[in-house]
Amino acid sequence: MGSLELFERAKQVLPGGVNSPVRAFRAVGGNPPFLTRGEGCRVWDADGREYIDFVGSWGPLILGHSHPAVLEEVERAMRDGLSFGAPTEREVKMAELLVEVVPGVDMVRMVNSGTEAVMSAVRLARGATGREKLVKFDGCYHGHSDAMLVGAGSGALTQGVPDSAGVTRGAAQDTLLAKFNDLNSVAALFEANPGQIAAVVVEPVAANMGVVPPAEGFLPGLRQLCDRHGALLIFDEVITGFRLGLGGAQAYFHVKADLVTFGKIVGGGMPVGAYAGRRELMRQVAPLGPVYQAGTLSGNPVAMAAGLAQIRLLQERPEVYGEIETKAERLAQGLRQCAGKYGVPLQVNRCAGLVCPYFTAAPVRSFDDAKRSDLDRFRTYFHAMLARGIYLAPSQFEAVFVNASHADEDIEAACAAADAAFAALAGAESGSEGAKCGSFGS
Ligand code: KE4
């Protein structure tokens, strides 16, 4: 059965035909391919089409699909049993590995998603400080717990307002909205809410508004403000954890967080999240302390096996991060060359292996900047790339994930597809002669 038929069936029994909204292609139009298989950096859909995958399940698959060493560990674990709801050695090994690799953490709690990790870390921060308010940044995404589904309200102090039906004013009222890369907006909230802010939660690289790296001094400034006002700094590293490097954003930017959340890569493609911090904080978590948090499948041995295998592979070859960064920069340069060749206004942001093209002439350093991107041009670009076998996130406000599984020729293929996509965008003759944008060795 092909993707179209599957989508019609899916829409009868799944809201929007999907289990996560962005997959439904509503931001770009058209119908999503139903994927059937992945290997390395390639995926195949139900109509037999092959794509070079730059989504990688939204970040988890930094080593590509179906890595043999990961599959081998998963198979070994599953033969011992899928789940016990009891302590197992693999979750101890995972916690020991995270404590070994992640700067500044003594203890970890495994959960089942990034949403759960952030929700739990926020509850811990509130429990540990006895304070109720939380600062997040407009345009940053931290999963779908009520306190996080909060948009910038009107009014100078940006009291949060529900960003989703079903989120009550009560759930939203303690979430305050600041602007990413704007320390003054954070300082103002601390001034207006003295002694009430439990934590500031931030994506160290904002990767849910496209990709917006932290401005120089921004993260150290958050650290200083939290220290000055007795609040905790939570790095939501669901995307950046093990993506920027083994030590994640704390090591990459040399800024210590009080609590760190993980998802995606730590599960190797299986449903895993985690939150971690120094002992004095983590000891507040049940059953040791008064902050309750639980989960039937938390630390699931099969999921732990996948995460352990992937992280160990990254540890064995840390040079993979440099390789990814080089490929990501080549892709970014290729996109810039294509845009220049056809006169299409484009900004391409990059941090490590995270890349994002924005269809705007002005630099993108904030959510307000990102929102100026021409979404119609993004849609045309997206479908032109998909038609040429390049599988990208179906939204302007997501990242392009360059992974270890992308070879140079995969990056070149993406640049060649971009050449045609930008030609289509500019309405120029497609496939003009001459060197392809970003091609290697030319
Ligand atoms: P999950 O609950 O989806 O595992 O993680 C939530 C989350 C938390 N923090 C950050 C920084 C995240 O990016 C995410 C989830 N990321 C999105 C993609 N940007 C997941 C894709 C989706 O929602 O389907």
CSV table of C-alpha atoms and ligand atoms in Angstrom, one decimal:
chain,number,residue,atom,x,y,z
A,1,MET,CA,0.0,0.0,0.0
A,2,GLY,CA,1.4,3.4,-1.0
A,3,SER,CA,1.8,6.5,1.2
A,4,LEU,CA,-1.4,8.2,-0.1
A,5,GLU,CA,-3.6,5.2,0.7
A,6,LEU,CA,-1.9,4.8,4.1
A,7,PHE,CA,-2.4,8.4,4.9
A,8,GLU,CA,-6.2,8.1,4.1
A,9,ARG,CA,-6.4,5.1,6.3
A,10,ALA,CA,-4.3,6.8,9.0
A,11,LYS,CA,-6.6,9.9,9.0
A,12,GLN,CA,-9.6,7.6,9.9
A,13,VAL,CA,-8.0,6.5,13.2
A,14,LEU,CA,-5.2,9.0,14.1
A,15,PRO,CA,-5.8,12.7,14.6
A,16,GLY,CA,-4.4,14.3,11.3
A,17,GLY,CA,-3.2,10.8,10.4
A,18,VAL,CA,-0.1,11.1,12.6
A,19,ASN,CA,1.2,10.6,16.1
A,20,SER,CA,3.0,13.9,16.2
A,21,PRO,CA,1.6,17.0,14.5
A,22,VAL,CA,4.6,18.2,12.5
A,23,ARG,CA,4.7,14.9,10.6
A,24,ALA,CA,1.4,15.8,8.9
A,25,PHE,CA,3.0,18.2,6.5
A,26,ARG,CA,0.5,21.0,7.3
A,27,ALA,CA,3.3,23.6,7.4
A,28,VAL,CA,4.4,22.7,3.9
A,29,GLY,CA,1.3,21.3,2.3
A,30,GLY,CA,1.0,18.0,0.4
A,31,ASN,CA,1.0,14.5,1.9
A,32,PRO,CA,3.7,12.9,3.9
A,33,PRO,CA,5.6,9.9,2.6
A,34,PHE,CA,5.1,6.9,4.9
A,35,LEU,CA,8.5,5.6,5.6
A,36,THR,CA,9.2,1.9,5.6
A,37,ARG,CA,12.9,1.4,6.1
A,38,GLY,CA,16.1,3.3,7.0
A,39,GLU,CA,19.7,2.4,6.6
A,40,GLY,CA,22.6,4.7,7.2
A,41,CYS,CA,21.5,8.2,5.9
A,42,ARG,CA,18.9,6.8,3.6
A,43,VAL,CA,15.2,6.0,4.0
A,44,TRP,CA,12.6,4.5,1.7
A,45,ASP,CA,8.9,5.2,1.5
A,46,ALA,CA,5.9,3.0,0.9
A,47,ASP,CA,6.0,3.8,-2.8
A,48,GLY,CA,9.6,2.6,-3.1
A,49,ARG,CA,11.1,6.1,-3.3
A,50,GLU,CA,14.6,6.6,-1.8
A,51,TYR,CA,15.6,9.7,0.1
A,52,ILE,CA,18.7,11.1,1.7
A,53,ASP,CA,17.4,11.7,5.3
A,54,PHE,CA,18.3,15.0,7.0
A,55,VAL,CA,15.8,14.5,9.7
A,56,GLY,CA,17.1,11.4,11.3
A,57,SER,CA,14.0,10.9,13.4
A,58,TRP,CA,14.3,14.6,14.5
A,59,GLY,CA,17.8,14.2,15.9
A,60,PRO,CA,18.2,10.8,17.6
A,61,LEU,CA,20.0,9.1,14.7
A,62,ILE,CA,23.3,10.9,14.7
A,63,LEU,CA,25.0,7.6,13.5
A,64,GLY,CA,22.3,7.0,10.9
A,65,HIS,CA,19.5,4.4,10.7
A,66,SER,CA,19.9,0.8,11.7
A,67,HIS,CA,23.5,1.0,12.9
A,68,PRO,CA,24.6,-2.6,13.1
A,69,ALA,CA,26.2,-2.2,16.6
A,70,VAL,CA,23.1,-0.5,17.9
A,71,LEU,CA,20.8,-3.2,16.4
A,72,GLU,CA,23.1,-5.9,17.9
A,73,GLU,CA,22.7,-4.5,21.4
A,74,VAL,CA,19.0,-4.1,21.0
A,75,GLU,CA,18.6,-7.7,19.9
A,76,ARG,CA,20.7,-9.0,22.7
A,77,ALA,CA,18.6,-7.0,25.3
A,78,MET,CA,15.2,-7.9,23.9
A,79,ARG,CA,16.0,-11.6,24.0
A,80,ASP,CA,16.4,-11.3,27.8
A,81,GLY,CA,12.9,-9.6,28.0
A,82,LEU,CA,11.3,-6.4,26.8
A,83,SER,CA,10.5,-4.8,30.2
A,84,PHE,CA,10.5,-5.6,33.9
A,85,GLY,CA,9.5,-2.5,35.8
A,86,ALA,CA,12.3,-3.5,38.1
A,87,PRO,CA,15.9,-2.2,38.5
A,88,THR,CA,18.2,-3.6,35.7
A,89,GLU,CA,21.9,-3.3,35.1
A,90,ARG,CA,21.6,-1.5,31.8
A,91,GLU,CA,19.9,1.6,33.4
A,92,VAL,CA,22.7,1.7,35.9
A,93,LYS,CA,25.2,1.6,33.1
A,94,MET,CA,23.4,4.4,31.3
A,95,ALA,CA,23.3,6.6,34.3
A,96,GLU,CA,27.0,5.9,35.0
A,97,LEU,CA,27.8,6.8,31.4
A,98,LEU,CA,25.9,10.1,31.5
A,99,VAL,CA,27.6,11.0,34.9
A,100,GLU,CA,30.9,10.2,33.3
A,101,VAL,CA,30.4,12.2,30.2
A,102,VAL,CA,28.1,15.1,31.0
A,103,PRO,CA,29.8,17.9,32.9
A,104,GLY,CA,28.6,18.7,36.4
A,105,VAL,CA,26.1,15.9,36.9
A,106,ASP,CA,26.3,13.4,39.8
A,107,MET,CA,22.9,11.7,39.3
A,108,VAL,CA,20.4,11.0,36.6
A,109,ARG,CA,16.8,9.9,36.3
A,110,MET,CA,15.7,8.1,33.1
A,111,VAL,CA,12.3,8.9,31.6
A,112,ASN,CA,10.6,8.2,28.3
A,113,SER,CA,10.7,11.4,26.3
A,114,GLY,CA,12.1,14.9,26.1
A,115,THR,CA,8.8,16.2,27.3
A,116,GLU,CA,8.9,14.1,30.4
A,117,ALA,CA,12.5,15.1,31.0
A,118,VAL,CA,11.8,18.8,30.9
A,119,MET,CA,8.5,18.5,32.8
A,120,SER,CA,10.3,16.6,35.6
A,121,ALA,CA,13.3,18.9,35.7
A,122,VAL,CA,11.0,21.9,36.1
A,123,ARG,CA,9.1,20.2,38.9
A,124,LEU,CA,12.4,19.5,40.6
A,125,ALA,CA,13.6,23.1,40.2
A,126,ARG,CA,10.4,24.3,41.8
A,127,GLY,CA,10.5,21.7,44.6
A,128,ALA,CA,14.2,22.4,45.3
A,129,THR,CA,13.9,26.2,45.4
A,130,GLY,CA,10.4,26.5,46.8
A,131,ARG,CA,9.6,29.0,44.1
A,132,GLU,CA,6.8,28.7,41.5
A,133,LYS,CA,7.7,30.8,38.5
A,134,LEU,CA,9.6,29.7,35.4
A,135,VAL,CA,11.2,31.6,32.6
A,136,LYS,CA,11.2,30.2,29.1
A,137,PHE,CA,12.0,31.8,25.8
A,138,ASP,CA,9.4,32.6,23.1
A,139,GLY,CA,10.0,30.2,20.2
A,140,CYS,CA,11.9,27.7,22.2
A,141,TYR,CA,10.2,24.3,22.5
A,142,HIS,CA,10.5,22.0,25.5
A,143,GLY,CA,7.9,19.4,24.8
A,144,HIS,CA,4.1,19.5,25.4
A,145,SER,CA,3.7,19.6,29.2
A,146,ASP,CA,1.2,22.3,30.2
A,147,ALA,CA,3.7,24.7,31.6
A,148,MET,CA,5.6,24.7,28.4
A,149,LEU,CA,2.7,25.2,26.0
A,150,VAL,CA,2.7,28.9,26.9
A,151,GLY,CA,3.0,31.7,24.4
A,152,ALA,CA,4.1,35.3,24.9
A,153,GLY,CA,1.1,37.2,26.3
A,154,SER,CA,0.5,40.9,25.7
A,155,GLY,CA,2.0,43.3,28.2
A,156,ALA,CA,5.5,44.3,29.0
A,157,LEU,CA,6.1,41.5,31.5
A,158,THR,CA,5.1,38.8,29.0
A,159,GLN,CA,3.0,36.8,31.5
A,160,GLY,CA,2.5,33.5,29.7
A,161,VAL,CA,-0.8,32.7,28.1
A,162,PRO,CA,-1.9,29.2,27.1
A,163,ASP,CA,-0.6,28.2,23.7
A,164,SER,CA,-2.9,25.3,23.4
A,165,ALA,CA,-6.5,24.5,24.1
A,166,GLY,CA,-6.8,22.5,27.3
A,167,VAL,CA,-3.9,24.4,29.0
A,168,THR,CA,-5.5,26.3,31.9
A,169,ARG,CA,-4.6,29.8,32.8
A,170,GLY,CA,-3.5,28.4,36.1
A,171,ALA,CA,-1.0,26.1,34.4
A,172,ALA,CA,0.3,29.0,32.3
A,173,GLN,CA,0.4,31.8,34.8
A,174,ASP,CA,3.7,30.8,36.4
A,175,THR,CA,5.5,30.6,33.0
A,176,LEU,CA,7.1,33.9,32.1
A,177,LEU,CA,8.3,34.6,28.5
A,178,ALA,CA,11.6,36.1,27.6
A,179,LYS,CA,13.3,36.7,24.3
A,180,PHE,CA,16.1,34.3,23.1
A,181,ASN,CA,19.4,36.2,22.9
A,182,ASP,CA,18.0,39.1,24.8
A,183,LEU,CA,19.4,39.2,28.3
A,184,ASN,CA,17.6,42.4,29.2
A,185,SER,CA,14.3,40.6,28.7
A,186,VAL,CA,15.4,38.0,31.3
A,187,ALA,CA,16.7,40.6,33.7
A,188,ALA,CA,13.4,42.5,33.6
A,189,LEU,CA,11.5,39.3,34.6
A,190,PHE,CA,13.8,38.8,37.5
A,191,GLU,CA,13.3,42.4,38.6
A,192,ALA,CA,9.6,42.1,38.2
A,193,ASN,CA,9.3,38.8,40.1
A,194,PRO,CA,11.9,39.1,42.9
A,195,GLY,CA,12.5,35.8,44.8
A,196,GLN,CA,9.8,34.0,42.7
A,197,ILE,CA,11.6,32.5,39.8
A,198,ALA,CA,12.6,28.9,40.3
A,199,ALA,CA,14.4,28.4,37.0
A,200,VAL,CA,15.3,29.6,33.6
A,201,VAL,CA,14.9,26.9,31.0
A,202,VAL,CA,16.6,27.3,27.7
A,203,GLU,CA,17.6,25.4,24.5
A,204,PRO,CA,21.3,26.4,24.5
A,205,VAL,CA,21.0,26.4,20.7
A,206,ALA,CA,17.4,27.3,19.8
A,207,ALA,CA,16.6,24.5,17.4
A,208,ASN,CA,12.8,24.8,17.3
A,209,MET,CA,12.8,28.2,15.6
A,210,GLY,CA,15.0,26.8,12.9
A,211,VAL,CA,18.6,27.0,14.2
A,212,VAL,CA,19.5,30.1,16.2
A,213,PRO,CA,22.9,29.9,18.0
A,214,PRO,CA,23.3,31.7,21.3
A,215,ALA,CA,24.7,35.2,20.9
A,216,GLU,CA,28.2,35.8,22.4
A,217,GLY,CA,27.7,36.2,26.2
A,218,PHE,CA,24.0,35.1,26.2
A,219,LEU,CA,24.5,31.8,28.0
A,220,PRO,CA,27.1,33.1,30.5
A,221,GLY,CA,24.7,36.0,31.1
A,222,LEU,CA,21.9,33.6,31.9
A,223,ARG,CA,24.2,31.8,34.3
A,224,GLN,CA,25.1,35.1,36.0
A,225,LEU,CA,21.4,36.2,36.3
A,226,CYS,CA,20.4,32.9,37.8
A,227,ASP,CA,23.3,33.0,40.3
A,228,ARG,CA,22.4,36.6,41.2
A,229,HIS,CA,18.7,35.8,41.8
A,230,GLY,CA,19.0,32.3,43.3
A,231,ALA,CA,17.3,30.6,40.4
A,232,LEU,CA,18.4,27.4,38.7
A,233,LEU,CA,19.5,27.3,35.1
A,234,ILE,CA,18.1,24.3,33.1
A,235,PHE,CA,19.7,23.5,29.8
A,236,ASP,CA,17.2,21.6,27.7
A,237,GLU,CA,19.7,19.5,25.7
A,238,VAL,CA,17.1,17.2,24.1
A,239,ILE,CA,18.6,18.3,20.8
A,240,THR,CA,22.0,19.6,21.7
A,241,GLY,CA,22.9,16.7,24.1
A,242,PHE,CA,25.5,14.5,22.4
A,243,ARG,CA,24.8,16.5,19.2
A,244,LEU,CA,27.2,19.4,19.8
A,245,GLY,CA,29.8,17.0,21.2
A,246,LEU,CA,30.0,14.4,24.0
A,247,GLY,CA,29.7,17.0,26.7
A,248,GLY,CA,26.8,18.7,24.9
A,249,ALA,CA,26.2,22.5,25.2
A,250,GLN,CA,27.8,22.8,28.6
A,251,ALA,CA,31.1,21.7,27.2
A,252,TYR,CA,30.6,23.4,23.8
A,253,PHE,CA,29.9,26.8,25.3
A,254,HIS,CA,31.7,26.4,28.6
A,255,VAL,CA,28.7,27.3,30.7
A,256,LYS,CA,27.5,25.1,33.5
A,257,ALA,CA,23.8,24.4,34.0
A,258,ASP,CA,22.2,23.3,37.2
A,259,LEU,CA,20.0,20.7,35.5
A,260,VAL,CA,20.3,19.2,32.1
A,261,THR,CA,17.6,17.4,30.1
A,262,PHE,CA,18.1,14.8,27.4
A,263,GLY,CA,16.2,12.9,24.8
A,264,LYS,CA,16.7,11.8,21.2
A,265,ILE,CA,20.4,10.7,20.9
A,266,VAL,CA,20.5,9.2,24.4
A,267,GLY,CA,17.8,6.7,23.2
A,268,GLY,CA,19.5,5.8,20.0
A,269,GLY,CA,16.1,5.9,18.3
A,270,MET,CA,14.2,4.3,21.1
A,271,PRO,CA,11.8,6.3,23.5
A,272,VAL,CA,14.2,7.7,26.1
A,273,GLY,CA,14.5,11.0,28.0
A,274,ALA,CA,16.6,11.9,31.1
A,275,TYR,CA,17.2,14.7,33.5
A,276,ALA,CA,20.4,15.1,35.5
A,277,GLY,CA,22.1,17.4,37.9
A,278,ARG,CA,24.3,17.6,41.0
A,279,ARG,CA,23.6,15.3,43.9
A,280,GLU,CA,22.1,17.9,46.2
A,281,LEU,CA,19.4,18.6,43.7
A,282,MET,CA,18.7,15.1,42.4
A,283,ARG,CA,18.4,13.8,46.0
A,284,GLN,CA,15.1,15.7,46.1
A,285,VAL,CA,13.6,13.3,43.7
A,286,ALA,CA,11.4,10.4,44.9
A,287,PRO,CA,11.9,8.0,46.5
A,288,LEU,CA,14.8,9.9,48.2
A,289,GLY,CA,13.1,13.3,48.3
A,290,PRO,CA,9.8,15.1,48.1
A,291,VAL,CA,9.6,15.7,44.4
A,292,TYR,CA,7.5,13.0,42.9
A,293,GLN,CA,8.2,11.5,39.4
A,294,ALA,CA,7.7,8.0,38.1
A,295,GLY,CA,7.4,6.0,34.9
A,296,THR,CA,6.4,2.4,34.0
A,297,LEU,CA,8.9,2.1,31.2
A,298,SER,CA,11.6,4.4,32.5
A,299,GLY,CA,15.0,2.9,32.1
A,300,ASN,CA,13.6,0.2,29.8
A,301,PRO,CA,16.4,-2.3,29.2
A,302,VAL,CA,15.9,-2.5,25.4
A,303,ALA,CA,15.8,1.3,25.1
A,304,MET,CA,18.9,1.6,27.4
A,305,ALA,CA,20.7,-0.9,25.1
A,306,ALA,CA,20.1,1.3,22.1
A,307,GLY,CA,21.2,4.5,23.9
A,308,LEU,CA,24.2,2.8,25.5
A,309,ALA,CA,25.4,1.4,22.1
A,310,GLN,CA,25.1,4.8,20.3
A,311,ILE,CA,26.8,6.8,23.0
A,312,ARG,CA,29.6,4.3,23.3
A,313,LEU,CA,30.2,4.5,19.6
A,314,LEU,CA,30.4,8.3,19.8
A,315,GLN,CA,32.8,7.9,22.7
A,316,GLU,CA,35.0,5.6,20.6
A,317,ARG,CA,35.2,8.1,17.7
A,318,PRO,CA,34.8,11.6,19.1
A,319,GLU,CA,36.4,12.8,15.9
A,320,VAL,CA,33.0,12.1,14.3
A,321,TYR,CA,31.8,15.5,15.7
A,322,GLY,CA,34.5,17.4,13.7
A,323,GLU,CA,33.6,15.4,10.6
A,324,ILE,CA,29.9,16.2,11.0
A,325,GLU,CA,30.7,19.9,11.5
A,326,THR,CA,32.8,19.9,8.3
A,327,LYS,CA,30.0,18.3,6.3
A,328,ALA,CA,27.4,20.7,7.8
A,329,GLU,CA,29.5,23.7,6.9
A,330,ARG,CA,29.9,22.4,3.3
A,331,LEU,CA,26.1,22.0,3.1
A,332,ALA,CA,25.6,25.5,4.5
A,333,GLN,CA,28.1,27.0,2.0
A,334,GLY,CA,26.4,25.0,-0.8
A,335,LEU,CA,23.0,26.5,0.0
A,336,ARG,CA,24.5,30.0,0.2
A,337,GLN,CA,26.1,29.6,-3.1
A,338,CYS,CA,22.9,28.4,-4.7
A,339,ALA,CA,20.9,31.3,-3.3
A,340,GLY,CA,23.6,33.7,-4.5
A,341,LYS,CA,23.6,32.1,-7.9
A,342,TYR,CA,19.9,32.7,-8.4
A,343,GLY,CA,19.5,35.9,-6.4
A,344,VAL,CA,17.3,34.3,-3.7
A,345,PRO,CA,17.5,36.1,-0.3
A,346,LEU,CA,18.8,33.5,2.1
A,347,GLN,CA,20.4,33.2,5.5
A,348,VAL,CA,21.9,29.9,6.5
A,349,ASN,CA,22.5,29.4,10.3
A,350,ARG,CA,24.6,26.6,11.5
A,351,CYS,CA,25.9,25.3,14.9
A,352,ALA,CA,27.8,22.0,14.8
A,353,GLY,CA,25.8,19.6,12.7
A,354,LEU,CA,22.6,21.7,13.0
A,355,VAL,CA,21.8,23.8,9.9
A,356,CYS,CA,18.8,26.0,8.9
A,357,PRO,CA,18.2,28.0,5.7
A,358,TYR,CA,15.9,31.0,6.2
A,359,PHE,CA,14.4,32.8,3.2
A,360,THR,CA,15.1,36.3,4.3
A,361,ALA,CA,17.8,38.8,3.5
A,362,ALA,CA,18.5,39.9,7.1
A,363,PRO,CA,20.5,37.9,9.6
A,364,VAL,CA,18.5,35.6,11.9
A,365,ARG,CA,19.5,36.0,15.5
A,366,SER,CA,16.1,35.8,17.3
A,367,PHE,CA,12.7,34.3,17.0
A,368,ASP,CA,11.4,37.7,15.6
A,369,ASP,CA,14.1,37.5,12.9
A,370,ALA,CA,13.2,33.8,12.2
A,371,LYS,CA,9.5,34.7,11.7
A,372,ARG,CA,10.5,37.0,8.9
A,373,SER,CA,11.4,34.1,6.7
A,374,ASP,CA,9.3,33.8,3.5
A,375,LEU,CA,7.3,30.6,4.3
A,376,ASP,CA,6.0,30.4,0.7
A,377,ARG,CA,9.6,30.2,-0.5
A,378,PHE,CA,10.4,27.6,2.1
A,379,ARG,CA,7.5,25.5,1.0
A,380,THR,CA,8.6,25.6,-2.7
A,381,TYR,CA,12.2,24.8,-1.6
A,382,PHE,CA,11.0,22.0,0.6
A,383,HIS,CA,9.0,20.2,-2.1
A,384,ALA,CA,11.6,20.8,-4.7
A,385,MET,CA,14.1,19.1,-2.5
A,386,LEU,CA,11.8,16.3,-1.6
A,387,ALA,CA,11.0,15.7,-5.3
A,388,ARG,CA,14.8,15.3,-5.8
A,389,GLY,CA,15.1,12.8,-3.0
A,390,ILE,CA,16.2,15.1,-0.1
A,391,TYR,CA,14.1,14.4,3.0
A,392,LEU,CA,14.0,17.5,5.2
A,393,ALA,CA,11.9,18.5,8.2
A,394,PRO,CA,8.5,19.7,6.9
A,395,SER,CA,8.7,23.1,8.7
A,396,GLN,CA,10.8,26.2,8.4
A,397,PHE,CA,11.2,26.2,12.2
A,398,GLU,CA,13.1,22.9,12.4
A,399,ALA,CA,16.7,21.9,11.9
A,400,VAL,CA,18.5,20.1,9.2
A,401,PHE,CA,20.4,17.3,11.0
A,402,VAL,CA,23.7,16.4,9.4
A,403,ASN,CA,24.8,13.0,10.8
A,404,ALA,CA,27.8,10.8,10.7
A,405,SER,CA,26.0,8.6,8.2
A,406,HIS,CA,26.1,11.4,5.6
A,407,ALA,CA,29.0,10.9,3.1
A,408,ASP,CA,30.5,13.8,1.1
A,409,GLU,CA,28.5,12.6,-1.9
A,410,ASP,CA,25.2,12.9,0.1
A,411,ILE,CA,26.0,16.5,0.9
A,412,GLU,CA,26.9,17.1,-2.7
A,413,ALA,CA,23.6,15.5,-3.8
A,414,ALA,CA,21.7,17.8,-1.4
A,415,CYS,CA,23.6,20.8,-2.9
A,416,ALA,CA,22.7,19.7,-6.4
A,417,ALA,CA,19.1,19.4,-5.5
A,418,ALA,CA,19.3,22.8,-3.9
A,419,ASP,CA,20.6,24.2,-7.2
A,420,ALA,CA,17.4,23.0,-8.9
A,421,ALA,CA,15.3,24.1,-6.0
A,422,PHE,CA,16.6,27.7,-6.0
A,423,ALA,CA,16.3,27.8,-9.8
A,424,ALA,CA,12.7,26.9,-9.4
A,425,LEU,CA,12.4,29.5,-6.7
A,426,ALA,CA,13.9,32.2,-8.8
A,427,GLY,CA,11.9,31.1,-11.8
A,428,ALA,CA,15.1,30.8,-13.6
A,429,GLU,CA,15.8,28.0,-16.1
A,430,SER,CA,16.4,25.0,-13.9
A,431,GLY,CA,19.6,23.0,-14.2
A,432,SER,CA,21.7,25.7,-15.6
A,433,GLU,CA,25.2,24.5,-16.7
A,434,GLY,CA,28.4,25.1,-14.8
A,435,ALA,CA,29.5,23.7,-11.5
A,436,LYS,CA,26.9,22.7,-9.1
A,437,CYS,CA,26.7,24.7,-5.9
A,438,GLY,CA,28.7,23.4,-3.1
A,439,SER,CA,30.1,20.5,-5.1
A,440,PHE,CA,33.3,19.0,-3.9
A,441,GLY,CA,36.7,19.3,-5.5
A,442,SER,CA,35.5,21.8,-8.0
B,1,KE4,P1,9.9,14.7,22.9
B,1,KE4,O1,8.8,14.7,24.0
B,1,KE4,O2,9.3,15.0,21.5
B,1,KE4,O3,10.8,13.5,23.0
B,1,KE4,O4,10.9,15.9,23.2
B,1,KE4,C1,10.3,17.2,23.4
B,1,KE4,C2,11.4,18.2,23.1
B,1,KE4,C3,12.0,18.8,24.2
B,1,KE4,N1,13.0,19.7,24.0
B,1,KE4,C4,13.5,20.0,22.8
B,1,KE4,C5,14.6,21.0,22.7
B,1,KE4,C6,12.9,19.4,21.7
B,1,KE4,O5,13.3,19.8,20.4
B,1,KE4,C7,11.9,18.5,21.8
B,1,KE4,C8,11.2,17.8,20.6
B,1,KE4,N2,11.7,18.2,19.4
B,1,KE4,C9,10.7,18.1,18.3
B,1,KE4,C10,11.4,18.5,17.0
B,1,KE4,N3,12.0,19.9,17.1
B,1,KE4,C11,10.2,16.7,18.1
B,1,KE4,C12,9.4,16.5,16.8
B,1,KE4,C13,8.0,16.3,17.1
B,1,KE4,O6,7.4,17.0,17.9
B,1,KE4,O7,7.4,15.4,16.5
